[in-house]
Tab-separated table of C-alpha atoms in Angstrom:
chain	number	residue	atom	x	y	z
A	1175	MET	CA	42.111	-25.567	-50.035
A	1176	TYR	CA	42.514	-24.419	-46.428
A	1177	THR	CA	44.604	-21.384	-45.461
A	1178	PHE	CA	45.830	-20.850	-41.908
A	1179	LYS	CA	44.822	-17.441	-40.527
A	1180	ASN	CA	45.024	-15.636	-37.221
A	1181	THR	CA	47.607	-17.919	-35.631
A	1182	GLU	CA	49.086	-16.578	-32.440
A	1183	ILE	CA	51.516	-17.114	-29.596
A	1184	ASN	CA	49.619	-17.008	-26.355
A	1185	ASN	CA	50.751	-16.165	-22.851
A	1186	LYS	CA	51.117	-18.756	-20.106
A	1187	LYS	CA	47.560	-18.389	-18.821
A	1188	ALA	CA	46.122	-19.027	-22.251
A	1189	SER	CA	48.618	-21.856	-22.808
A	1190	ASP	CA	47.454	-23.539	-19.602
A	1191	PHE	CA	43.920	-23.369	-20.893
A	1192	GLU	CA	44.848	-24.762	-24.298
A	1193	THR	CA	46.666	-27.647	-22.624
A	1194	LYS	CA	43.565	-28.362	-20.575
A	1195	SER	CA	41.506	-28.438	-23.761
A	1196	MET	CA	44.003	-30.837	-25.358
A	1197	LEU	CA	43.937	-33.157	-22.346
A	1198	TYR	CA	40.145	-32.933	-22.329
A	1199	LEU	CA	40.153	-34.307	-25.869
A	1200	LEU	CA	42.586	-37.092	-24.995
A	1201	GLY	CA	41.110	-38.284	-21.750
A	1202	MET	CA	37.712	-36.927	-20.814
A	1203	ARG	CA	35.376	-37.696	-23.708
A	1204	SER	CA	33.512	-40.874	-24.519
A	1205	ASP	CA	35.321	-40.899	-27.890
A	1206	SER	CA	38.778	-39.969	-26.534
A	1207	ALA	CA	40.153	-43.384	-27.528
A	1208	GLU	CA	39.723	-42.442	-31.196
A	1209	ILE	CA	41.938	-39.360	-30.939
A	1210	GLU	CA	45.588	-40.099	-31.744
A	1211	ILE	CA	47.053	-36.789	-32.951
A	1212	ILE	CA	46.690	-33.210	-31.696
A	1213	THR	CA	47.588	-30.258	-33.916
A	1214	VAL	CA	48.311	-26.948	-32.205
A	1215	ASP	CA	47.436	-23.477	-33.505
A	1216	CYS	CA	46.779	-24.707	-37.047
A	1217	PHE	CA	43.084	-25.234	-37.775
A	1218	ASN	CA	42.269	-23.746	-34.384
A	1219	ASP	CA	43.808	-23.495	-30.915
A	1220	VAL	CA	43.718	-27.282	-30.663
A	1221	THR	CA	42.421	-29.885	-33.107
A	1222	GLY	CA	42.253	-33.605	-32.428
A	1223	SER	CA	42.430	-36.201	-35.155
A	1224	ASN	CA	42.304	-39.941	-35.611
A	1225	LEU	CA	45.254	-41.642	-37.300
A	1226	ASP	CA	44.150	-41.141	-40.922
A	1227	PHE	CA	42.623	-37.668	-40.360
A	1228	SER	CA	39.187	-38.874	-41.415
A	1229	LYS	CA	37.720	-37.480	-38.184
A	1230	LEU	CA	38.603	-34.101	-36.642
A	1231	TRP	CA	37.657	-32.528	-33.307
A	1232	ASP	CA	37.976	-28.741	-33.537
A	1233	VAL	CA	38.510	-26.760	-30.309
A	1234	GLN	CA	38.603	-23.042	-29.643
A	1235	SER	CA	39.652	-22.280	-26.061
A	1236	LYS	CA	38.916	-18.928	-24.452
A	1237	ASN	CA	40.115	-18.170	-20.961
A	1238	HIS	CA	38.467	-14.785	-20.455
A	1239	SER	CA	37.916	-13.688	-16.854
A	1240	SER	CA	34.313	-12.933	-17.798
A	1241	LEU	CA	32.312	-14.140	-20.768
A	1242	PRO	CA	29.319	-11.939	-21.552
A	1243	PRO	CA	27.219	-13.019	-24.571
A	1244	SER	CA	29.151	-10.713	-26.905
A	1245	LYS	CA	32.457	-12.377	-25.962
A	1246	ILE	CA	30.939	-15.813	-26.447
A	1247	GLY	CA	29.718	-14.791	-29.904
A	1248	GLU	CA	33.143	-13.419	-30.800
A	1249	SER	CA	34.814	-16.610	-29.551
A	1250	LEU	CA	32.687	-18.764	-31.859
A	1251	SER	CA	33.925	-17.113	-35.046
A	1252	THR	CA	36.930	-19.386	-35.757
A	1253	LEU	CA	34.749	-22.460	-35.226
A	1254	TYR	CA	32.260	-20.993	-37.713
A	1255	ASP	CA	35.068	-20.299	-40.196
A	1256	ASN	CA	36.014	-23.972	-39.997
A	1257	TYR	CA	32.376	-25.065	-40.269
A	1258	ILE	CA	32.032	-23.417	-43.661
A	1259	SER	CA	35.563	-24.310	-44.812
A	1260	SER	CA	36.419	-27.035	-47.322
A	1261	ILE	CA	37.490	-29.351	-44.506
A	1262	SER	CA	34.891	-31.357	-42.639
A	1263	PHE	CA	35.199	-31.370	-38.856
A	1264	SER	CA	33.308	-33.877	-36.750
A	1265	GLU	CA	33.021	-31.780	-33.583
A	1266	TYR	CA	33.044	-28.031	-32.858
A	1267	ILE	CA	33.961	-27.347	-29.239
A	1268	LEU	CA	34.201	-24.056	-27.363
A	1269	PHE	CA	36.310	-24.677	-24.239
A	1270	ILE	CA	35.593	-21.934	-21.707
A	1271	PRO	CA	35.584	-21.060	-17.992
A	1272	LYS	CA	32.377	-21.679	-16.109
A	1273	LEU	CA	29.634	-19.406	-17.458
A	1274	THR	CA	27.286	-17.358	-15.313
A	1275	ARG	CA	24.627	-19.905	-14.351
A	1276	ASP	CA	21.809	-17.501	-15.268
A	1277	TYR	CA	22.814	-17.950	-18.905
A	1278	LEU	CA	21.812	-21.616	-18.868
A	1279	ILE	CA	18.539	-23.510	-18.945
A	1280	ASP	CA	20.033	-26.469	-17.047
A	1281	SER	CA	22.685	-24.886	-14.839
A	1282	ASP	CA	23.883	-28.268	-13.537
A	1283	LEU	CA	25.505	-29.101	-16.875
A	1284	ASN	CA	29.138	-28.345	-17.661
A	1285	VAL	CA	29.045	-29.848	-21.158
A	1286	TYR	CA	26.084	-28.794	-23.287
A	1287	GLY	CA	24.843	-27.657	-26.666
A	1288	TYR	CA	23.630	-24.239	-27.801
A	1289	SER	CA	20.059	-25.254	-26.932
A	1290	ASN	CA	20.987	-25.063	-23.228
A	1291	ILE	CA	21.591	-21.308	-23.436
A	1292	ASN	CA	18.755	-18.946	-22.560
A	1293	LEU	CA	17.056	-16.886	-25.296
A	1294	LYS	CA	18.227	-13.550	-23.856
A	1295	GLN	CA	21.898	-14.558	-24.009
A	1296	LYS	CA	21.429	-16.199	-27.427
A	1297	LYS	CA	20.414	-12.834	-28.885
A	1298	GLY	CA	23.651	-11.246	-27.657
A	1299	ILE	CA	25.765	-14.158	-28.861
A	1300	GLU	CA	24.227	-14.197	-32.335
A	1301	LYS	CA	24.395	-10.409	-32.718
A	1302	LYS	CA	28.131	-10.326	-32.032
A	1303	LEU	CA	28.875	-13.465	-34.060
A	1304	LYS	CA	27.042	-12.012	-37.087
A	1305	GLU	CA	29.024	-8.780	-36.733
A	1306	LYS	CA	32.256	-10.731	-36.575
A	1307	ILE	CA	31.400	-12.876	-39.607
A	1308	ASN	CA	29.833	-10.154	-41.773
A	1309	GLY	CA	32.227	-7.358	-40.835
A	1310	ASN	CA	29.276	-5.026	-40.200
A	1311	ASN	CA	26.301	-4.626	-37.838
A	1312	LEU	CA	23.522	-4.991	-40.420
A	1313	GLY	CA	22.409	-8.271	-38.853
A	1314	SER	CA	22.126	-10.370	-42.014
A	1315	VAL	CA	22.215	-14.105	-41.399
A	1316	PRO	CA	25.454	-15.755	-42.641
A	1317	PRO	CA	25.296	-19.067	-44.553
A	1318	LEU	CA	24.573	-22.156	-42.416
A	1319	PHE	CA	24.468	-19.936	-39.327
A	1320	VAL	CA	21.698	-21.818	-37.510
A	1321	ASP	CA	23.110	-25.220	-38.518
A	1322	PHE	CA	26.508	-24.227	-37.156
A	1323	LEU	CA	25.167	-23.140	-33.765
A	1324	SER	CA	23.313	-26.422	-33.389
A	1325	LYS	CA	26.628	-28.286	-33.837
A	1326	VAL	CA	28.638	-26.424	-31.187
A	1327	THR	CA	29.460	-28.109	-27.890
A	1328	PHE	CA	30.264	-25.859	-24.941
A	1329	VAL	CA	32.696	-27.386	-22.448
A	1330	GLU	CA	33.296	-25.589	-19.162
A	1331	ASP	CA	36.587	-25.967	-17.343
A	1332	ASN	CA	35.855	-26.635	-13.695
A	1333	LYS	CA	38.793	-28.848	-12.761
A	1334	LYS	CA	42.328	-28.482	-11.395
A	1335	ILE	CA	45.215	-29.038	-13.800
A	1336	SER	CA	46.194	-32.210	-11.927
A	1337	THR	CA	42.752	-33.683	-12.667
A	1338	TYR	CA	43.407	-33.518	-16.405
A	1339	ILE	CA	46.614	-35.553	-15.972
A	1340	LYS	CA	44.894	-38.075	-13.718
A	1341	LYS	CA	42.271	-38.625	-16.407
A	1342	ILE	CA	44.846	-39.685	-19.014
A	1343	SER	CA	46.804	-41.796	-16.514
A	1344	LYS	CA	45.605	-45.377	-16.310
A	1345	PHE	CA	46.738	-45.836	-12.712
A	1346	LYS	CA	43.757	-46.872	-10.610
A	1347	ASN	CA	45.041	-45.380	-7.365
A	1348	LYS	CA	45.534	-41.761	-8.399
A	1349	ARG	CA	46.439	-40.752	-4.854
A	1350	ALA	CA	49.632	-42.823	-4.926
A	1351	ILE	CA	51.180	-39.971	-6.926
A	1352	THR	CA	51.539	-36.518	-5.365
A	1353	GLU	CA	49.714	-33.460	-6.709
A	1354	GLU	CA	53.116	-31.860	-7.268
A	1355	ILE	CA	54.138	-34.587	-9.714
A	1356	TYR	CA	50.834	-34.328	-11.607
A	1357	GLU	CA	51.277	-30.545	-11.865
A	1358	ARG	CA	54.879	-30.954	-12.997
A	1359	ILE	CA	53.738	-33.321	-15.755
A	1360	PHE	CA	51.045	-30.838	-16.810
A	1361	ASN	CA	53.628	-28.053	-17.054
A	1362	GLU	CA	55.914	-30.242	-19.137
A	1363	ILE	CA	53.109	-31.108	-21.554
A	1364	ARG	CA	52.116	-27.424	-21.709
A	1365	ASN	CA	55.668	-26.395	-22.552
A	1366	ALA	CA	55.907	-29.079	-25.237
A	1367	GLN	CA	52.604	-27.876	-26.679
A	1368	ALA	CA	53.664	-24.204	-26.584
A	1369	SER	CA	57.000	-24.957	-28.278
A	1370	LEU	CA	55.123	-26.243	-31.330
A	1371	LYS	CA	54.098	-22.657	-32.101
A	1372	ASN	CA	57.642	-21.538	-32.760
A	1373	THR	CA	57.259	-22.109	-36.487
A	1374	TYR	CA	55.497	-19.663	-38.806
A	1375	ILE	CA	52.636	-21.022	-40.913
A	1376	GLU	CA	50.489	-17.944	-41.517
A	1377	ASN	CA	49.051	-18.069	-45.083
A	1378	GLU	CA	50.393	-21.586	-45.694
A	1379	SER	CA	47.798	-23.784	-47.443
A	1380	ILE	CA	46.863	-27.427	-47.491
A	1381	VAL	CA	44.347	-29.444	-49.512
A	1382	LYS	CA	43.916	-32.474	-47.257
A	1383	PRO	CA	43.873	-32.352	-43.419
A	1384	SER	CA	46.728	-34.872	-43.137
A	1385	GLU	CA	49.034	-32.405	-44.919
A	1386	VAL	CA	49.131	-30.378	-41.696
A	1387	LEU	CA	51.728	-32.865	-40.408
A	1388	LYS	CA	54.386	-31.274	-42.639
A	1389	PHE	CA	54.341	-28.178	-40.416
A	1390	GLU	CA	55.358	-30.279	-37.385
A	1391	ARG	CA	52.859	-28.543	-35.126
A	1392	HIS	CA	51.460	-31.743	-33.719
A	1393	ILE	CA	51.906	-34.051	-30.768
A	1394	THR	CA	50.760	-37.655	-30.646
A	1395	LYS	CA	48.926	-39.523	-27.928
A	1396	SER	CA	51.866	-41.969	-27.804
A	1397	GLU	CA	54.293	-39.127	-27.088
A	1398	ILE	CA	52.133	-37.851	-24.260
A	1399	ASN	CA	51.638	-41.325	-22.802
A	1400	THR	CA	55.393	-41.962	-22.960
A	1401	LEU	CA	56.123	-38.707	-21.152
A	1402	LEU	CA	53.466	-39.560	-18.601
A	1403	ILE	CA	54.751	-43.063	-17.763
A	1404	ASN	CA	58.355	-41.814	-17.639
A	1405	ARG	CA	57.486	-39.082	-15.168
A	1406	LEU	CA	55.222	-41.259	-13.039
A	1407	ILE	CA	57.934	-43.899	-12.746
A	1408	GLY	CA	60.692	-41.319	-12.466
A	1409	ILE	CA	62.918	-42.660	-15.245
A	1410	ASP	CA	63.045	-42.844	-19.036
A	1411	VAL	CA	61.563	-46.322	-19.358
A	1412	PHE	CA	62.228	-46.784	-23.070
A	1413	SER	CA	65.616	-45.099	-23.342
A	1414	PHE	CA	67.418	-45.722	-20.051
A	1415	PRO	CA	71.145	-45.171	-20.649
A	1416	GLY	CA	72.869	-48.136	-19.072
A	1417	ILE	CA	71.911	-51.027	-16.826
A	1418	PRO	CA	69.817	-50.468	-13.690
A	1419	ILE	CA	71.819	-51.711	-10.696
A	1420	ALA	CA	69.102	-54.082	-9.488
A	1421	PHE	CA	69.270	-55.904	-12.824
A	1422	PHE	CA	72.914	-56.915	-12.369
A	1423	SER	CA	71.847	-60.129	-10.613
A	1424	VAL	CA	70.099	-61.184	-13.855
A	1425	ILE	CA	73.047	-60.509	-16.180
A	1426	GLU	CA	75.663	-62.015	-13.876
A	1427	GLY	CA	77.760	-64.632	-15.729
A	1428	LYS	CA	76.675	-63.489	-19.211
A	1429	ASP	CA	79.179	-62.206	-21.747
A	1430	GLU	CA	78.976	-58.750	-23.351
A	1431	GLU	CA	76.986	-59.837	-26.405
A	1432	GLU	CA	74.485	-61.788	-24.306
A	1433	ILE	CA	73.960	-58.755	-22.085
A	1434	LYS	CA	73.402	-56.468	-25.081
A	1435	ASP	CA	70.912	-58.906	-26.589
A	1436	LEU	CA	69.019	-59.273	-23.305
A	1437	LEU	CA	68.778	-55.514	-22.727
A	1438	GLN	CA	67.600	-54.987	-26.301
A	1439	GLU	CA	64.996	-57.717	-25.903
A	1440	CYS	CA	63.721	-56.198	-22.626
A	1441	ASN	CA	63.504	-52.706	-24.133
A	1442	GLU	CA	61.683	-53.955	-27.223
A	1443	ASN	CA	59.282	-55.994	-25.116
A	1444	LEU	CA	58.475	-53.004	-22.911
A	1445	SER	CA	57.794	-50.848	-25.973
A	1446	ARG	CA	55.581	-53.505	-27.552
A	1447	ALA	CA	53.627	-53.980	-24.322
A	1448	PHE	CA	53.180	-50.243	-23.787
A	1449	PHE	CA	52.213	-49.289	-27.329
A	1450	ASP	CA	50.009	-52.345	-27.914
A	1451	LYS	CA	46.426	-51.044	-27.774
A	1452	ASN	CA	45.141	-54.341	-26.458
A	1453	GLY	CA	47.895	-54.946	-23.953
A	1454	CYS	CA	48.774	-51.482	-22.682
A	1455	ARG	CA	46.248	-51.659	-19.865
A	1456	GLU	CA	48.230	-54.580	-18.397
A	1457	PHE	CA	51.431	-52.557	-18.706
A	1458	TRP	CA	49.871	-49.710	-16.697
A	1459	LYS	CA	48.507	-52.151	-14.124
A	1460	LEU	CA	51.902	-53.801	-13.768
A	1461	SER	CA	53.706	-50.449	-13.441
A	1462	GLU	CA	51.300	-49.257	-10.764
A	1463	LYS	CA	51.704	-52.474	-8.769
A	1464	ILE	CA	55.507	-52.338	-8.993
A	1465	ILE	CA	55.516	-48.752	-7.709
A	1466	GLU	CA	53.199	-49.722	-4.868
A	1467	LEU	CA	55.309	-52.727	-3.838
A	1468	LEU	CA	58.572	-50.804	-4.011
A	1469	LYS	CA	57.183	-47.883	-2.010
A	1470	ASP	CA	55.922	-50.262	0.672
A	1471	ASN	CA	59.150	-52.297	0.663
A	1472	PRO	CA	61.958	-49.963	-0.478
A	1473	LYS	CA	64.727	-52.202	0.908
A	1474	ASN	CA	63.512	-55.396	-0.760
A	1475	LYS	CA	65.596	-56.856	-3.562
A	1476	MET	CA	64.300	-56.834	-7.124
A	1477	THR	CA	63.845	-60.637	-7.039
A	1478	GLU	CA	61.761	-60.404	-3.853
A	1479	ILE	CA	59.512	-57.781	-5.445
A	1480	TYR	CA	59.165	-59.997	-8.524
A	1481	GLU	CA	58.036	-63.009	-6.470
A	1482	VAL	CA	55.385	-60.972	-4.653
A	1483	LEU	CA	54.308	-59.332	-7.903
A	1484	ILE	CA	53.627	-62.553	-9.820
A	1485	SER	CA	51.714	-63.909	-6.824
A	1486	LYS	CA	49.354	-60.927	-7.053
A	1487	ILE	CA	49.098	-60.291	-10.804
A	1488	LYS	CA	48.541	-62.772	-13.593
A	1489	ILE	CA	50.535	-61.475	-16.558
A	1490	ARG	CA	48.905	-62.354	-19.879
A	1491	THR	CA	50.756	-60.046	-22.286
A	1492	PRO	CA	53.357	-62.249	-24.044
A	1493	TYR	CA	55.874	-59.390	-24.241
A	1494	LEU	CA	56.085	-59.133	-20.464
A	1495	THR	CA	58.468	-62.047	-19.989
A	1496	GLU	CA	60.162	-62.831	-16.668
A	1497	HIS	CA	63.336	-61.000	-17.707
A	1498	THR	CA	61.338	-58.029	-19.017
A	1499	VAL	CA	59.349	-57.700	-15.803
A	1500	LYS	CA	62.524	-57.969	-13.721
A	1501	TYR	CA	64.088	-55.274	-15.903
A	1502	MET	CA	61.007	-53.098	-15.381
A	1503	ILE	CA	61.187	-53.573	-11.603
A	1504	SER	CA	64.875	-52.612	-11.723
A	1505	LEU	CA	64.063	-49.461	-13.696
A	1506	VAL	CA	61.307	-48.405	-11.315
A	1507	LYS	CA	63.541	-49.131	-8.306
A	1508	THR	CA	66.223	-46.873	-9.796
A	1509	GLY	CA	63.638	-44.175	-10.542
A	1510	LEU	CA	62.269	-44.175	-7.009
A	1511	GLU	CA	65.758	-44.178	-5.464
A	1512	ASN	CA	66.751	-41.220	-7.652
A	1513	ALA	CA	63.602	-39.367	-6.563
A	1514	ASP	CA	64.558	-39.923	-2.916
């Protein structure tokens, strides 16, 4: 049994920090590829999970302007609560601003374990954490206290918000997109994340981690990737209402049913290519190249872009047929023209 306690609605500054911690999970760890679902303000500020909830990454984010040892100790309490709970978490992460370098044994590190903190600061951290856990200042050692501290990973935020978006984007040339667009995408993800807290789950209980989905306080990696590609291209790739003008040359001479079938086939192919774990990298590569070609040659026709594209990229994903790629070019062309 697990009961949700101490949930909260944070202000924008804290929300920014929580979004950074979520994007850190999704794009900046060696095991980020395993994380498919993020729950918000349930187990902790942010908790990552794989698809079947057999592996959980628990994150407490604290954006204090200063973090003396006592504040660090206090901030570790929800992670400790989860450590001794009935649910098993794989990782316990405290996501924080950059600590005073004197606190650390190796001050060059920004991701480190408890062993990298100096003895003097450890005493302050442990004193406050014991007080928080025990509810008194008698100093008795709580169960599994030492084990817990050895499992905590400290992650310092030392990057701009745009960097977190760039890390989850699979475009190779990150500079092709302006900082303003990256920041706009970050804000949109932050707002989507914050809106998940509008429900009330205090004192609700679950038995298995996967039951948290019933509270609808989660966002999936697919949803974030879809938002990302839509904003980078400038159009809703998978739900464009209508026919992009550049695609009219392809449908010319077809009757209504043939056009409907072709558009449906193109949309389904794009979705399959994008959400296919093995093929999505080619989708990103193709999208990036189309954007590059269209930006360099904005007046070129869709068919001219297609001919140059296939001379530069060998398309192996079976879903990316000639019609599908031409449809994609037409969508991107519309997106870029709308942006202008």
